Coordinates of C-alpha atoms in Angstrom, one line a residue:
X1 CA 19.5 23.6 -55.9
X2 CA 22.8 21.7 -54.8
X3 CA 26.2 23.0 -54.8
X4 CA 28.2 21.9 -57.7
X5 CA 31.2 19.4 -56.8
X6 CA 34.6 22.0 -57.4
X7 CA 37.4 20.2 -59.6
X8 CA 40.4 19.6 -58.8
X9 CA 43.3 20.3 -60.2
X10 CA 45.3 17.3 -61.7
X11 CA 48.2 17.3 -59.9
X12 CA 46.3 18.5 -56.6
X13 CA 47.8 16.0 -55.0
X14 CA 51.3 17.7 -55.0
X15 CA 49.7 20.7 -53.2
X16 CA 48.1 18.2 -50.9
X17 CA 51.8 16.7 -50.3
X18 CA 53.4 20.1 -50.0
X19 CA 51.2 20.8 -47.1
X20 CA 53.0 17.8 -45.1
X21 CA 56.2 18.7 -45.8
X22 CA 55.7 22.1 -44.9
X23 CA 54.3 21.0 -41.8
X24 CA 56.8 19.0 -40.7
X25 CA 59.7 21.6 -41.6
X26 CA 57.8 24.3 -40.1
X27 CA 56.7 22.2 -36.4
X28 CA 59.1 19.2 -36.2
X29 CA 62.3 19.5 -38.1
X30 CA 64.1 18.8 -35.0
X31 CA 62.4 15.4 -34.9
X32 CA 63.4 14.1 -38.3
X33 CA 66.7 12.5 -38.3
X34 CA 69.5 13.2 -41.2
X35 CA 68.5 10.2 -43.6
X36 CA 64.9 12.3 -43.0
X37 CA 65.7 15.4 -43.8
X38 CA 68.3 15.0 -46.6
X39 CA 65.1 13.1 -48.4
X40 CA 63.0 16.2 -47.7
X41 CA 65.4 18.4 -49.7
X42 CA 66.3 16.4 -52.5
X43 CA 62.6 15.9 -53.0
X44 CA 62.3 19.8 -53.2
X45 CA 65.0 19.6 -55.4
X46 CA 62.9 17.3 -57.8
X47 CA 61.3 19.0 -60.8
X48 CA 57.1 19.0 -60.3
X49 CA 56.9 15.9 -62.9
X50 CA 59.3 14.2 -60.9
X51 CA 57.5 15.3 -57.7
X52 CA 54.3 14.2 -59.3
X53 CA 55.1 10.6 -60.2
X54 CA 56.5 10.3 -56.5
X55 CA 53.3 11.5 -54.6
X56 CA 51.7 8.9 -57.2
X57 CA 53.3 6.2 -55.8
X58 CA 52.9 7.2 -52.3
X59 CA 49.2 7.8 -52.6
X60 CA 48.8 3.7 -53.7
X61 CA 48.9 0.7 -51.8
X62 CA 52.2 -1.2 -50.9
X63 CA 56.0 -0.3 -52.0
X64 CA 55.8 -2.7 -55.1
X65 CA 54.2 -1.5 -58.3
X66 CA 54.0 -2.4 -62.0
X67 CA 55.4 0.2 -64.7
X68 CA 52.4 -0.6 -67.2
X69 CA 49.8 0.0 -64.3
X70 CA 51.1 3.2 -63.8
X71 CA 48.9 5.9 -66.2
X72 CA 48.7 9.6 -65.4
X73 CA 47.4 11.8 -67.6
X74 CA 49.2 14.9 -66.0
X75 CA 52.7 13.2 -66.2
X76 CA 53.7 13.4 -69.6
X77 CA 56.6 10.7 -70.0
X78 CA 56.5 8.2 -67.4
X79 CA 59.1 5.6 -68.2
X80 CA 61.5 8.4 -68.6
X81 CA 60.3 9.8 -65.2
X82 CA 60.6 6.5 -63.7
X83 CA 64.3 6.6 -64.8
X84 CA 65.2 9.3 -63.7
X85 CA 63.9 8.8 -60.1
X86 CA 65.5 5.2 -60.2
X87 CA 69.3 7.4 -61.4
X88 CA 68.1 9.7 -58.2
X89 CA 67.4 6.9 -55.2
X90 CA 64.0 7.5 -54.4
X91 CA 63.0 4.1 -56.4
X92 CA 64.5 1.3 -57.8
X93 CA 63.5 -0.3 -60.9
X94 CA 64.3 -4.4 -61.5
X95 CA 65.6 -4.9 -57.9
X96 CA 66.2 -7.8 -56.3
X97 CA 63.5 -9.6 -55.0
X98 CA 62.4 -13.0 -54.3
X99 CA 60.2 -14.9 -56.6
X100 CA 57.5 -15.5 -53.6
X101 CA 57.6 -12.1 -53.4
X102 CA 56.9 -10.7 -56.7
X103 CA 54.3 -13.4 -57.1
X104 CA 52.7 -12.2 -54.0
X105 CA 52.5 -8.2 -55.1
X106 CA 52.3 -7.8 -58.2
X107 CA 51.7 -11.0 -60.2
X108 CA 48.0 -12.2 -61.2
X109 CA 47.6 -16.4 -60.8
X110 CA 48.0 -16.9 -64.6
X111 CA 51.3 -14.8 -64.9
X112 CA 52.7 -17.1 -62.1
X113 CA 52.0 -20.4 -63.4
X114 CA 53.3 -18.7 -66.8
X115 CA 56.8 -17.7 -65.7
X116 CA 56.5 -21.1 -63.7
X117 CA 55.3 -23.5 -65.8
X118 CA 56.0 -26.6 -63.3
X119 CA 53.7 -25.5 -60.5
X120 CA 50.4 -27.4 -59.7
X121 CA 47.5 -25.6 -61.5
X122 CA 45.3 -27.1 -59.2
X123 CA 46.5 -25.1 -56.1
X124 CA 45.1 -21.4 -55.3
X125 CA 47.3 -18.1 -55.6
X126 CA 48.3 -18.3 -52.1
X127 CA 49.1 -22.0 -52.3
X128 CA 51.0 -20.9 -55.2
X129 CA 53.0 -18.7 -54.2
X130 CA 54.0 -20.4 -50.7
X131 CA 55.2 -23.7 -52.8
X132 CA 57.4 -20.7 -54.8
X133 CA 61.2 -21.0 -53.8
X134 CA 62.5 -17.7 -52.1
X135 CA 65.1 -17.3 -53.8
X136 CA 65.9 -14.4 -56.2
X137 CA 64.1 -13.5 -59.0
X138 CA 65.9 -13.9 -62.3
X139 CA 64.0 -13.9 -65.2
X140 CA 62.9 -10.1 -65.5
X141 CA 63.4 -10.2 -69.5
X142 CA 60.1 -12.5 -69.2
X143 CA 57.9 -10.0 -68.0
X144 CA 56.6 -7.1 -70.1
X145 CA 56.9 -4.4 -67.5
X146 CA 59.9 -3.0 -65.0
X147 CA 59.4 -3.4 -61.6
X148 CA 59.4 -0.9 -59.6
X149 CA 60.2 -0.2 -55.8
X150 CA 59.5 2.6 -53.6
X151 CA 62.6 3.6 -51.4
X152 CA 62.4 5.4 -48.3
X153 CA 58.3 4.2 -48.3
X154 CA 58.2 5.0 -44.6
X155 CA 57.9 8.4 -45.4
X156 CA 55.0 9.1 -45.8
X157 CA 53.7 7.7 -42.7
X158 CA 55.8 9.7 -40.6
X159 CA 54.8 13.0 -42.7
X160 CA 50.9 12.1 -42.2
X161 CA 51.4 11.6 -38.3
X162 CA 53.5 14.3 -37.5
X163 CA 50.6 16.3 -39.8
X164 CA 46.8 14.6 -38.4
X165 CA 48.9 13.1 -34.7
X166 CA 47.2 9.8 -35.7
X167 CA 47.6 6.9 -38.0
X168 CA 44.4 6.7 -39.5
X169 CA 43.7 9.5 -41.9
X170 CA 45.8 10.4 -45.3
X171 CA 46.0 12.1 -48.0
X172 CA 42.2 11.5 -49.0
X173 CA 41.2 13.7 -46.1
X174 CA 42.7 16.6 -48.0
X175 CA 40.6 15.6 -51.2
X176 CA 37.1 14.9 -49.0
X177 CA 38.0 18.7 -47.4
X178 CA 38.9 19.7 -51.0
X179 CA 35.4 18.5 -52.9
X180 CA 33.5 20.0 -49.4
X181 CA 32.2 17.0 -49.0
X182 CA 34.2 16.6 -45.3
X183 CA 33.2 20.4 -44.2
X184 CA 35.3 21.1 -40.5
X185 CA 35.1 24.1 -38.0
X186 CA 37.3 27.1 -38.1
X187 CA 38.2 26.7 -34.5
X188 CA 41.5 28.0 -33.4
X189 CA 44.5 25.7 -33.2
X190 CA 46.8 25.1 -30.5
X191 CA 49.2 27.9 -29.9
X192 CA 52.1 25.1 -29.7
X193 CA 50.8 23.2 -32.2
X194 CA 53.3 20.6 -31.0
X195 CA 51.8 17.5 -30.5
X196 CA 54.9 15.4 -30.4
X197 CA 57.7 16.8 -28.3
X198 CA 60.4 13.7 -28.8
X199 CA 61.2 11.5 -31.9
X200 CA 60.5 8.7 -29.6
X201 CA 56.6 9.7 -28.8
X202 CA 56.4 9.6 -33.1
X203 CA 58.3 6.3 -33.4
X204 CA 56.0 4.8 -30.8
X205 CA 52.9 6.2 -32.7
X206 CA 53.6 4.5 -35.5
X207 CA 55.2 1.1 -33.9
X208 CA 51.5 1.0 -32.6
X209 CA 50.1 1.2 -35.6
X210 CA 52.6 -1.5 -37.0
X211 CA 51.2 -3.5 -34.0
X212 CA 47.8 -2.9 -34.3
X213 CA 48.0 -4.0 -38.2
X214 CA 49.2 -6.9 -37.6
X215 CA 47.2 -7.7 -35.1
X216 CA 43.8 -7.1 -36.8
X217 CA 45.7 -9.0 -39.8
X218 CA 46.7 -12.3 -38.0
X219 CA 44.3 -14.9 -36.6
X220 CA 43.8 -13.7 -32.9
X221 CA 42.1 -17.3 -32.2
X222 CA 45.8 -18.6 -32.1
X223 CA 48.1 -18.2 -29.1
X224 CA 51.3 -18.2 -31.5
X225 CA 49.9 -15.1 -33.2
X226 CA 49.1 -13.3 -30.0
X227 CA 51.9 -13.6 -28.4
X228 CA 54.2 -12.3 -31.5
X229 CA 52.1 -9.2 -31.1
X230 CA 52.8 -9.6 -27.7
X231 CA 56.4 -9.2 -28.1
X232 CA 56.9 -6.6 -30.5
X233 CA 54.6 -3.9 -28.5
X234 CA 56.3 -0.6 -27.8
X235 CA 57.0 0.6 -24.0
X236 CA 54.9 2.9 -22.8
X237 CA 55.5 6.7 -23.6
X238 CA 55.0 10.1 -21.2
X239 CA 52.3 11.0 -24.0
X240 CA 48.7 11.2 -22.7
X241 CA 47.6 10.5 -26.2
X242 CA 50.2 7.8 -28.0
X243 CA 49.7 6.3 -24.2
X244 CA 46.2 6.3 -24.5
X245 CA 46.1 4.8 -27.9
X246 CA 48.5 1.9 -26.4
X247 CA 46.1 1.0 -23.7
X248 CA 43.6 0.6 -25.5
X249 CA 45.0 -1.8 -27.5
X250 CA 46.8 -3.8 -24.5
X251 CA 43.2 -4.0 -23.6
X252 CA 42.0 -5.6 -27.0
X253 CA 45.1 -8.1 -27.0
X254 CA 44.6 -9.0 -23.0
X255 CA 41.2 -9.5 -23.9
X256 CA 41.7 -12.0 -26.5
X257 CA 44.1 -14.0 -24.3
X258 CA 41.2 -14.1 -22.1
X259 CA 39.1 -15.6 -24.2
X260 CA 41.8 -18.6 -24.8
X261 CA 41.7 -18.7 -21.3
X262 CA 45.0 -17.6 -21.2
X263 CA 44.4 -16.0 -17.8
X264 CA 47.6 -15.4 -16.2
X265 CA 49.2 -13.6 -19.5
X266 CA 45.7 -11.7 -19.7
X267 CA 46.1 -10.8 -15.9
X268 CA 49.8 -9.7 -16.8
X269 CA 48.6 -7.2 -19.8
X270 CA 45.6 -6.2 -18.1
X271 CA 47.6 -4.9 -15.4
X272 CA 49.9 -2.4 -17.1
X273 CA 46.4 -0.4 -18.4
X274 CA 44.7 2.0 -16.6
X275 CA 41.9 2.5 -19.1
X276 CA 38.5 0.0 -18.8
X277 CA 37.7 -2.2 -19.2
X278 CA 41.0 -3.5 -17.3
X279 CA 39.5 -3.7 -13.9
X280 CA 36.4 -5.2 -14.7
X281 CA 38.3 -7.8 -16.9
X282 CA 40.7 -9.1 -14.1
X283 CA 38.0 -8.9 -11.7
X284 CA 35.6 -11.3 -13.8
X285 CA 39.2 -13.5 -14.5
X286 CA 39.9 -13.2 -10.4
X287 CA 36.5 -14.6 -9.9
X288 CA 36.6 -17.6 -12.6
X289 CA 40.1 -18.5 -11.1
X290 CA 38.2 -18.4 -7.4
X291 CA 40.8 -15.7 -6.3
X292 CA 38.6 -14.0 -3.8
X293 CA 40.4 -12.1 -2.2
X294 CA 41.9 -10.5 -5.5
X295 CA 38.5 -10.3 -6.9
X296 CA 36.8 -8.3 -3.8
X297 CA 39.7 -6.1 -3.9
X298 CA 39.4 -4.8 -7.0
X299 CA 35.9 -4.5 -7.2
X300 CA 36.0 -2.3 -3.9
X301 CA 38.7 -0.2 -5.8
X302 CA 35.7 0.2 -8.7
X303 CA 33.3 1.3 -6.3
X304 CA 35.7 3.4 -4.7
X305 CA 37.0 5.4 -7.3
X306 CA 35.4 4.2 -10.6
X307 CA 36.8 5.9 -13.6
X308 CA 33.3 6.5 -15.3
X309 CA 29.7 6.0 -14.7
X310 CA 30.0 2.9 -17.2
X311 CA 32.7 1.3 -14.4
X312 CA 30.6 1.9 -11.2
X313 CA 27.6 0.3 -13.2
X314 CA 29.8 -2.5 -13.5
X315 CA 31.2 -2.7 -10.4
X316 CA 28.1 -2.4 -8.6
X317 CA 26.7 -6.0 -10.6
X318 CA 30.2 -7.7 -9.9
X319 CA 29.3 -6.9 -6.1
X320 CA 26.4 -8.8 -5.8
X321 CA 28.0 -11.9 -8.1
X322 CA 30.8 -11.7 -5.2
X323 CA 28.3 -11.5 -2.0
X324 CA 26.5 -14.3 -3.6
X325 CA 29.8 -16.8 -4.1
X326 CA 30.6 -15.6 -0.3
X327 CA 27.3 -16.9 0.6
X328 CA 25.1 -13.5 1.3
X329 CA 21.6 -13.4 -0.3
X330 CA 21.7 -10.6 -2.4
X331 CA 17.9 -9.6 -3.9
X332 CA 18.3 -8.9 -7.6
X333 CA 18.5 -5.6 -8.9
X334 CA 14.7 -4.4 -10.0
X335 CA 14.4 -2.9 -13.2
X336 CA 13.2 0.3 -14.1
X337 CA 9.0 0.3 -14.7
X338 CA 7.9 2.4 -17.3
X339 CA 4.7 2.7 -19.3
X340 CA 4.2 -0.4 -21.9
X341 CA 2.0 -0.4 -25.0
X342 CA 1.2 -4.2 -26.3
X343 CA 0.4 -4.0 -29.8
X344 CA -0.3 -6.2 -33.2
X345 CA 1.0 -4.9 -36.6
X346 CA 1.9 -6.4 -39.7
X347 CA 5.5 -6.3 -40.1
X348 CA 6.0 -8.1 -43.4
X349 CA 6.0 -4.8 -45.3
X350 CA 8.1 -2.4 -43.1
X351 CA 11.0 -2.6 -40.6
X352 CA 9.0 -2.9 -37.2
X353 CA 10.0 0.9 -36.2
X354 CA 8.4 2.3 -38.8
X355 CA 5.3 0.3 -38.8
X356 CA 5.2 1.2 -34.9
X357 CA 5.4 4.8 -36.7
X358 CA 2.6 4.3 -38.6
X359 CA 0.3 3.4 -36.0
X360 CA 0.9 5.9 -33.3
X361 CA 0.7 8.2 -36.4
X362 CA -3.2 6.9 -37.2
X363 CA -3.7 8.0 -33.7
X364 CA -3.1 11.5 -34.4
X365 CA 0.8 11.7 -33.2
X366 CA 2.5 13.2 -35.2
X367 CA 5.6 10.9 -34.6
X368 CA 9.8 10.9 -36.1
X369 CA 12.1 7.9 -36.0
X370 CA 14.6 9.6 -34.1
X371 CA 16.5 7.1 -32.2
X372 CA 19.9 8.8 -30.7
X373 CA 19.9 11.8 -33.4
X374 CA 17.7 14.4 -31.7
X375 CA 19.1 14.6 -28.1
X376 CA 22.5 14.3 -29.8
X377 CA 22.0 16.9 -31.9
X378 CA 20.0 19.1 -29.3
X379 CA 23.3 18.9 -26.9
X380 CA 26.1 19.5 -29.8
X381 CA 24.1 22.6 -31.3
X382 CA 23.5 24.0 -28.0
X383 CA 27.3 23.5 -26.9
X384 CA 28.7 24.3 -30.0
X385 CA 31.0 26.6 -28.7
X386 CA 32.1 24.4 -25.7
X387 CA 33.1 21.9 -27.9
X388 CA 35.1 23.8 -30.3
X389 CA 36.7 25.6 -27.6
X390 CA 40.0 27.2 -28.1
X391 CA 41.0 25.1 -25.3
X392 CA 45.4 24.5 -25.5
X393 CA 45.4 21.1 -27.3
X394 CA 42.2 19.9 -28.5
X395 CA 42.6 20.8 -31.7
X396 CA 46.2 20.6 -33.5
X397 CA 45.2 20.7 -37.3
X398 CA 42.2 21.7 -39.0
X399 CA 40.5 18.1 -40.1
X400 CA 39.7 17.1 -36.7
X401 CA 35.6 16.4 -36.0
X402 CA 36.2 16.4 -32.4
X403 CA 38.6 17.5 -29.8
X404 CA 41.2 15.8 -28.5
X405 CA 39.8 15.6 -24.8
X406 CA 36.4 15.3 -25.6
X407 CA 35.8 11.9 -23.2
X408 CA 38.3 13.1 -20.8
X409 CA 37.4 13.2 -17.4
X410 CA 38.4 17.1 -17.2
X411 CA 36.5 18.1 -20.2
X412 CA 33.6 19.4 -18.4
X413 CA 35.7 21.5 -16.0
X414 CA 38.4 22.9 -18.6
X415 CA 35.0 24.6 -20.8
X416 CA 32.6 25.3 -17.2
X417 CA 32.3 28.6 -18.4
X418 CA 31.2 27.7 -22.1
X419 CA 28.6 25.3 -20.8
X420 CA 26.8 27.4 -18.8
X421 CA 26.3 30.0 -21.7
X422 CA 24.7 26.8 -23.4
X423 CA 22.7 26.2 -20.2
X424 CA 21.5 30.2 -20.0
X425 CA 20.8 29.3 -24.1
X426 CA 17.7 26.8 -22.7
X427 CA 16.7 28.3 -19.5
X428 CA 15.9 31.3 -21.9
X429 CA 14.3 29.7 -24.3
X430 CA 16.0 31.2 -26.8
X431 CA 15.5 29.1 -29.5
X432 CA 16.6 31.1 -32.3
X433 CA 20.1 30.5 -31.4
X434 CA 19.7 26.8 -31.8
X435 CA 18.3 27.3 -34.8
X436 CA 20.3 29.5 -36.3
X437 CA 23.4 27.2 -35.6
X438 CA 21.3 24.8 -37.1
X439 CA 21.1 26.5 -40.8
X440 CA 24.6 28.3 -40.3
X441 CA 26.5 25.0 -39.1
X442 CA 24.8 22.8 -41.3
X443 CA 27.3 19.9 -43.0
X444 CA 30.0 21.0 -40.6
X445 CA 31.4 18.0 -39.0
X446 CA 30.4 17.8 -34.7
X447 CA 30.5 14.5 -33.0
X448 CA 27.0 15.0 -31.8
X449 CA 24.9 16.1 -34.9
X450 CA 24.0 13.3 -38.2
X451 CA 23.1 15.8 -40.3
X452 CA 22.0 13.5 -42.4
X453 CA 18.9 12.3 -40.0
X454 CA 18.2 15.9 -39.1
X455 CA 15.3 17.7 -39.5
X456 CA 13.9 21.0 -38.4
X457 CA 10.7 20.7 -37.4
X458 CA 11.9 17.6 -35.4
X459 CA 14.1 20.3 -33.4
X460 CA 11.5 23.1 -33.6
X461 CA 9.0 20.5 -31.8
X462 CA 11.6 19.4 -29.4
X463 CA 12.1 22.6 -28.3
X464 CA 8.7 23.4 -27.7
X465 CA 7.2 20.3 -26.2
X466 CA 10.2 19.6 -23.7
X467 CA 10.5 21.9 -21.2
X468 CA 13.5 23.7 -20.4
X469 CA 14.4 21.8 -16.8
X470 CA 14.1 19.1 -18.4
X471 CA 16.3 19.5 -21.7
X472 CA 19.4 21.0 -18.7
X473 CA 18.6 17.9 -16.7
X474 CA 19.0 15.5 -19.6
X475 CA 22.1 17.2 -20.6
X476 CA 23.7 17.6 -17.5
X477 CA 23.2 13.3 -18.1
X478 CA 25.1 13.4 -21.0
X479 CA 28.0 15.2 -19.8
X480 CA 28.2 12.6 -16.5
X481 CA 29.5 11.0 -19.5
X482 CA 30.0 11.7 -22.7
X483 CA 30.6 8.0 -24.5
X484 CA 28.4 6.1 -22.5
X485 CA 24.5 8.6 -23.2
X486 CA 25.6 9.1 -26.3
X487 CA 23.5 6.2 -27.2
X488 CA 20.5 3.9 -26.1
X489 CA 18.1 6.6 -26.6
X490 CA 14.6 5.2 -27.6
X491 CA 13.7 5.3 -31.4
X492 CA 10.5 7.3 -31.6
X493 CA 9.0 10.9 -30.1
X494 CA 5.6 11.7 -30.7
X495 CA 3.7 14.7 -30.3
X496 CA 0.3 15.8 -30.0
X497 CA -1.5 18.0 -28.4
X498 CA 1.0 20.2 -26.6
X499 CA 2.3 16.5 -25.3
X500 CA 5.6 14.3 -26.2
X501 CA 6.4 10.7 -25.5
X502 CA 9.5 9.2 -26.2
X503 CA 9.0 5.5 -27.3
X504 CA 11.0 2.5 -27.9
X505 CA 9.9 -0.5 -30.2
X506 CA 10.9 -3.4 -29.4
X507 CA 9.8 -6.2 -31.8
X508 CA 8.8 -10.0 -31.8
X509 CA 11.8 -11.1 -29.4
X510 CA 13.7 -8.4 -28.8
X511 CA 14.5 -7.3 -25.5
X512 CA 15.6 -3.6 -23.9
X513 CA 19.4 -3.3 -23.7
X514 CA 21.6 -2.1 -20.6
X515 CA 21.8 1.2 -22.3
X516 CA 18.5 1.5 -22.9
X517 CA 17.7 0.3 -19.2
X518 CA 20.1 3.3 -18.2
X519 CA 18.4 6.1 -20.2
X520 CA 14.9 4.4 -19.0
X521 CA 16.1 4.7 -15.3
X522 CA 17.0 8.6 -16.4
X523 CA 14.0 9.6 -17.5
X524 CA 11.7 7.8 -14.4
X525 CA 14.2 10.4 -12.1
X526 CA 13.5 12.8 -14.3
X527 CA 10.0 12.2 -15.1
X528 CA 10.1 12.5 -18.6
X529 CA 7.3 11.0 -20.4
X530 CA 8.1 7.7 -21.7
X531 CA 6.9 3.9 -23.3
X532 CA 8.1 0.7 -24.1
X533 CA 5.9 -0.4 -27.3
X534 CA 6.5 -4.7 -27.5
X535 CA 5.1 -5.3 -31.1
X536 CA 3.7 -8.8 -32.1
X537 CA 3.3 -10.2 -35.7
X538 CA -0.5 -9.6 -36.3
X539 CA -2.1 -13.1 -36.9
X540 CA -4.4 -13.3 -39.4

């Protein structure tokens, strides 16, 4: 029997609103300036209509809207609400604007070549509207709406990062949690709750997300548009997070200038992150340019200190490429062996996994398409309590999936003692805690568990068949690092007979991946029972 989807209110989205405000008032009014908070107040001055209309407005895309697209059934007299907000400041109706710009927002391709009749039909909007003049709009007794303009439109970015600390969710996350359709845990919140601690960590939060919109937007082929992103980036910020978040994308933009061969301007923004790929990137750039000295350098620094597994792997490959240019022979790394099965199947039916399903099936295996769900979901319900950890920080508002620290170095070390409870969970055997986490967790969002691909038998069977070492060795894998196991895990398990084999398909010339050469190299230390099943087209 499912659930039945709750209804919402009409104006739920006020509420919704309310709860930024309230957040920002209650954690950061320090951090708004004047302008800010005089806006705050006279918006909780405005009567709920009023209120209602506004949030509207907010919720949609842009600052330019249309008064006859506006249609709310809970607002009861729009234009005159419209009014009255225009009398008030917080929008402005029939303002100035240029005519490429109303043609750009709000005008379809036959209202423009109506209010200018002398254009070229022939030409596309966007030709259109670039052959427009930029001057000022004047003929607004032509159209049959008002335009409208949303003042102070800034606001609501800066009221949904100082709420979520990031750029990326909005008000629909209170809807998804609303309808239970985005289910979270209760954990407990930070004690502070303070995730910005200057106005200048929030300015440079959004300024990167300014930066990174434009970036994605603009055509990062061309050298002009890189370097305008270039220029406008934000100096870095005594915030681990808004720091991190920077990095990572002076990594993307150095990366791109890469690729245009742009090397010395790639070198130059590589060098001011400390997140990878940065080293690996200047070394490879060190060795196309022949710099030799740079390049051995740097990959020593890798191997010395590498800041994940992911890095050394790396490093250890640009090694041999550098004792090879220096004249050394340097034997190629073997790979991994492991078990093969060589089989024909016809694969016109069925995607090749779950014809390779079928067949181990008609063997008597009794055999799930698992890929990277089960061990996944095996590690995040067994440290379900480690990862939702009331540990100061990770978690600042209750819509987060993850904590904040979660592929941090430290993140192991900061939850020791909660990891080894999860550890006595296995060595015991006592699987009814899994699987009671399992029914009592279930939809709840965890960064290890699809619940979608889950299914209980699959765990019950897992539990059984794979010995306890073995699960606490193959976890203590994962944790070496969290980002990089999380994937690359073969696609089938089969079991039969108090037996399990893990087995990856790998169809009609398709070849095994580095992660998938990692976690095969795992399980040969481990000795975990394991086959590579290369499927051919069966000929007729």
């Amino acid at each position: 029997m499912t659930t039945p989807t709750p209804e919402l209110a009409p104006d739920y989205y006020l509420d919704n609103f309310q709860r930024l405000i309230n957040h920002a008032l209650k954690w950061y009014q320090d951090l708004l300036n004047a302008e800010e908070s005089e806006w705050v107040s006279r918006f909780n001055d405005l009567t709920r209509g009023q209120q209602c209309l506004l949030v509207r407005l907010f919720s949609r895309k842009g600052l330019w809207f249309r008064s006859d697209k506006l249609d709310y059934e809970e607002i009861k007299d729009i234009p005159a609400t419209l009014f009255e907000l225009d009398k008030l400041g917080f929008i402005s109706i029939n303002p100035e604007v240029s005519n490429q710009s109303l043609a750009h927002n709000l005008l379809t391709k036959p209202e423009t070549l109506a209010l200018f009749p002398d254009l070229n039909k022939r030409l596309s909007k966007l030709e259109l509207i670039a052959s427009l003049s930029d001057d000022g709009f004047q003929k607004y007794s032509s159209l049959n709406f008002d335009v409208v303009y949303l003042n102070a439109g800034e606001m609501i970015d800066l009221l949904l990062a100082l709420f979520f600390a990031n750029t990326h969710q909005d008000l629909t996350q209170f809807v998804l949690d609303d309808l239970g359709l985005h289910q979270y845990e209760k954990y407990q919140l930070s004690k502070e709750r303070r995730f910005f601690h200057s106005r200048e960590q929030v300015d440079t939060l959004l300024s990167l997300s300014a930066v990174a919109k434009a970036y994605q937007q603009g055509d990062r082929k061309s050298i002009e548009h890189l370097d305008s992103v270039a220029q406008s980036f934000p100096s870095p910020i005594s915030h681990p997070y808004v720091e991190r978040r920077r990095q990572h994308l002076i990594n993307d933009l150095a990366r791109d200038f890469e690729r245009l061969a742009a090397f010395d301007v790639a070198l130059k923004w590589f060098q001011q992150s400390a997140l990878a790929p940065s080293r690996e990137r200047q070394a490879r750039i060190f060795d196309k340019l022949d710099r030799i000295e740079d390049f051995e350098r740097l990959v020593a620094e890798m191997l010395g200190n590498p800041l994940d597994e992911s890095e050394y792997e790396v490093a250890v490959k640009l090694e041999q490429r550098l004792r090879r240019k220096q004249g050394q022979k340097v034997p190629r790394s073997a790979k991994p062996r492991c078990h093969e099965y060589h089989i024909e199947l016809d694969l016109s039916q069925q995607r090749v996994e779950l014809a390779t399903k079928d067949y181990f099936e008609s063997l008597g295996w009794e055999v799930y398409y698992s890929e990277n769900v089960l061990l996944n979901a095996l590690f995040g319900l067994t440290f379900w309590e480690a990862i939702f950890a009331p540990i100061e920080g990770a978690f600042i508002n209750q819509y987060q999936y993850k904590p904040l620290d979660l592929y941090h170095h430290d993140f192991k070390d900061k939850r020791s003692v909660l990891l080894e409870e999860g550890f006595s969970i296995i060595r015991s055997q006592r699987h009814d805690v899994i699987i009671d986490r399992l029914h009592q967790k279930n939809g709840i969002n965890n960064p290890f568990v699809f619940w979608g691909g889950l299914n209980e038998e699959l765990i019950k069977l897992a539990l059984k068949h794979v010995s306890p070492d073995t699960l606490i060795e193959l976890f203590e894998v994962q944790l070496r690092d969290l980002k990089l196991y999380r994937n690359g895990m073969p696609d089938l398990i089969a079991f039969k007979d108090g037996e399990y084999r893990w087995i990856e398909v790998k169809g009609p010339g398709d070849k095994l991946q580095d992660n998938q050469w990692r976690w095969i190299k795992r399980f040969n230390e481990l000795d975990v029972p394991f086959s590579v099943c290369y499927v051919a087209q069966f000929s007729h």
